[in-house]
Structure formats: C-alpha cells, structure tokens
Amino acid sequence: MAARIYQRPKNAMQSGRALTDLWVLEFEPAEAKKPDPLTGWAGSGDTQQQVVLKFPDLEAAKAYAEKYGITARIEQTPPRRLKIQAYADNFR
C-alpha cells in the first residue's frame, strides 16, 4: 500500500487558517476508475481511496504509517508568500 502524507493548504475561498494545521494521510489509487455501464458514474473496487486519516503532527502520521507497514511519501507544505501592499497602491 502506498500513501501520501501532506498538510492541507488553505482554501482560496477561506480567509482563516482553520484545519490547515492537521496532517493528512491519503492512500494512492490501486486501480484506475472506470465508468459504470448502467449509470456512467466513475468508480472502482479500490476502497482505500475513501480512507482519509488526519493527524495532529507529522511525527504521528509517520508513526502510523510505519506501524502498519504503509510506504508513505511526505509532501512538504510550500512556504506562504505574502504580498505586502498598501491600500494606496491601488490608486497609483
């Protein structure tokens, strides 16, 4: 089983930083999704894709993956870049 561990980025539609401090472990898809012949909905027999585990810190997520033999790759959070701008800059 392969998984990825990452920290959820801030949504573009939210102003606060709620739920961005949690680390998430998601399993990578084991098989491709295929359309259902009757309804046309995409689906697969891989139930691990539905599992999303949340941890308070990176070490807890790593410990869980090691305990259960999950090969996990860690995606570091990109640094936040702030664009410092004064209101008066809109009128120059």
XYZ file of C-alpha atoms in Angstrom:
92
model
C 0.000 0.000 0.000
C 1.286 3.408 -0.929
C 0.117 6.629 0.634
C 0.995 10.275 0.789
C 1.242 12.482 3.839
C 0.650 16.187 3.417
C -0.574 19.240 5.250
C -3.810 20.588 3.853
C -3.301 24.020 2.236
C -5.601 26.945 2.872
C -8.534 27.053 0.508
C -8.636 30.079 -1.801
C -12.205 30.773 -0.679
C -11.441 30.974 3.030
C -9.870 33.846 4.875
C -8.908 31.948 8.020
C -6.452 29.114 8.532
C -8.865 26.577 10.053
C -7.933 22.882 9.613
C -4.617 23.768 7.950
C -2.557 22.594 10.917
C -3.613 18.938 10.536
C -1.552 16.397 8.602
C -3.476 14.096 6.252
C -2.627 10.543 5.185
C -4.363 9.520 1.939
C -3.907 6.231 0.122
C -2.929 6.370 -3.526
C -5.278 4.669 -6.004
C -4.512 0.999 -6.620
C -6.600 0.786 -9.784
C -7.999 3.240 -12.287
C -11.609 4.361 -12.156
C -13.842 3.131 -14.930
C -17.361 4.198 -15.928
C -20.265 2.047 -14.825
C -22.040 0.693 -17.918
C -25.505 1.351 -16.498
C -25.220 4.782 -14.900
C -21.991 6.136 -16.399
C -20.622 7.102 -12.975
C -16.905 6.626 -12.433
C -15.953 4.056 -9.820
C -13.542 1.304 -8.882
C -13.214 -1.598 -6.484
C -10.461 0.149 -4.527
C -11.960 1.079 -1.159
C -8.696 2.503 0.225
C -9.288 5.693 -1.780
C -12.152 6.538 0.564
C -9.933 6.491 3.661
C -8.557 9.847 4.799
C -6.749 9.887 8.144
C -5.959 13.127 9.979
C -3.138 13.561 12.491
C -2.137 16.465 14.745
C 1.509 16.418 13.587
C 3.839 14.870 11.035
C 5.500 12.518 13.524
C 2.154 10.906 14.412
C 1.376 10.325 10.729
C 4.833 8.798 10.136
C 4.484 6.562 13.206
C 1.097 5.288 11.989
C 2.480 4.511 8.538
C 5.489 2.654 9.980
C 3.340 0.709 12.448
C 1.072 -0.652 9.721
C 3.740 -1.088 7.029
C 2.475 1.640 4.731
C 5.026 3.148 2.363
C 4.318 6.846 2.629
C 5.820 9.753 0.774
C 5.786 13.090 2.524
C 4.861 16.238 0.646
C 6.160 19.322 2.412
C 3.951 22.372 2.618
C 5.145 25.161 0.332
C 6.094 28.347 2.180
C 3.482 31.069 2.290
C 4.334 34.105 0.215
C 2.722 37.288 1.417
C 2.182 40.150 -0.949
C 2.540 43.185 1.268
C 0.626 46.019 -0.290
C -0.852 49.250 0.967
C -4.368 50.332 0.040
C -2.942 53.479 -1.544
C -1.055 51.313 -4.089
C -4.401 50.656 -5.818
C -4.549 54.294 -6.938
C -1.043 54.766 -8.338
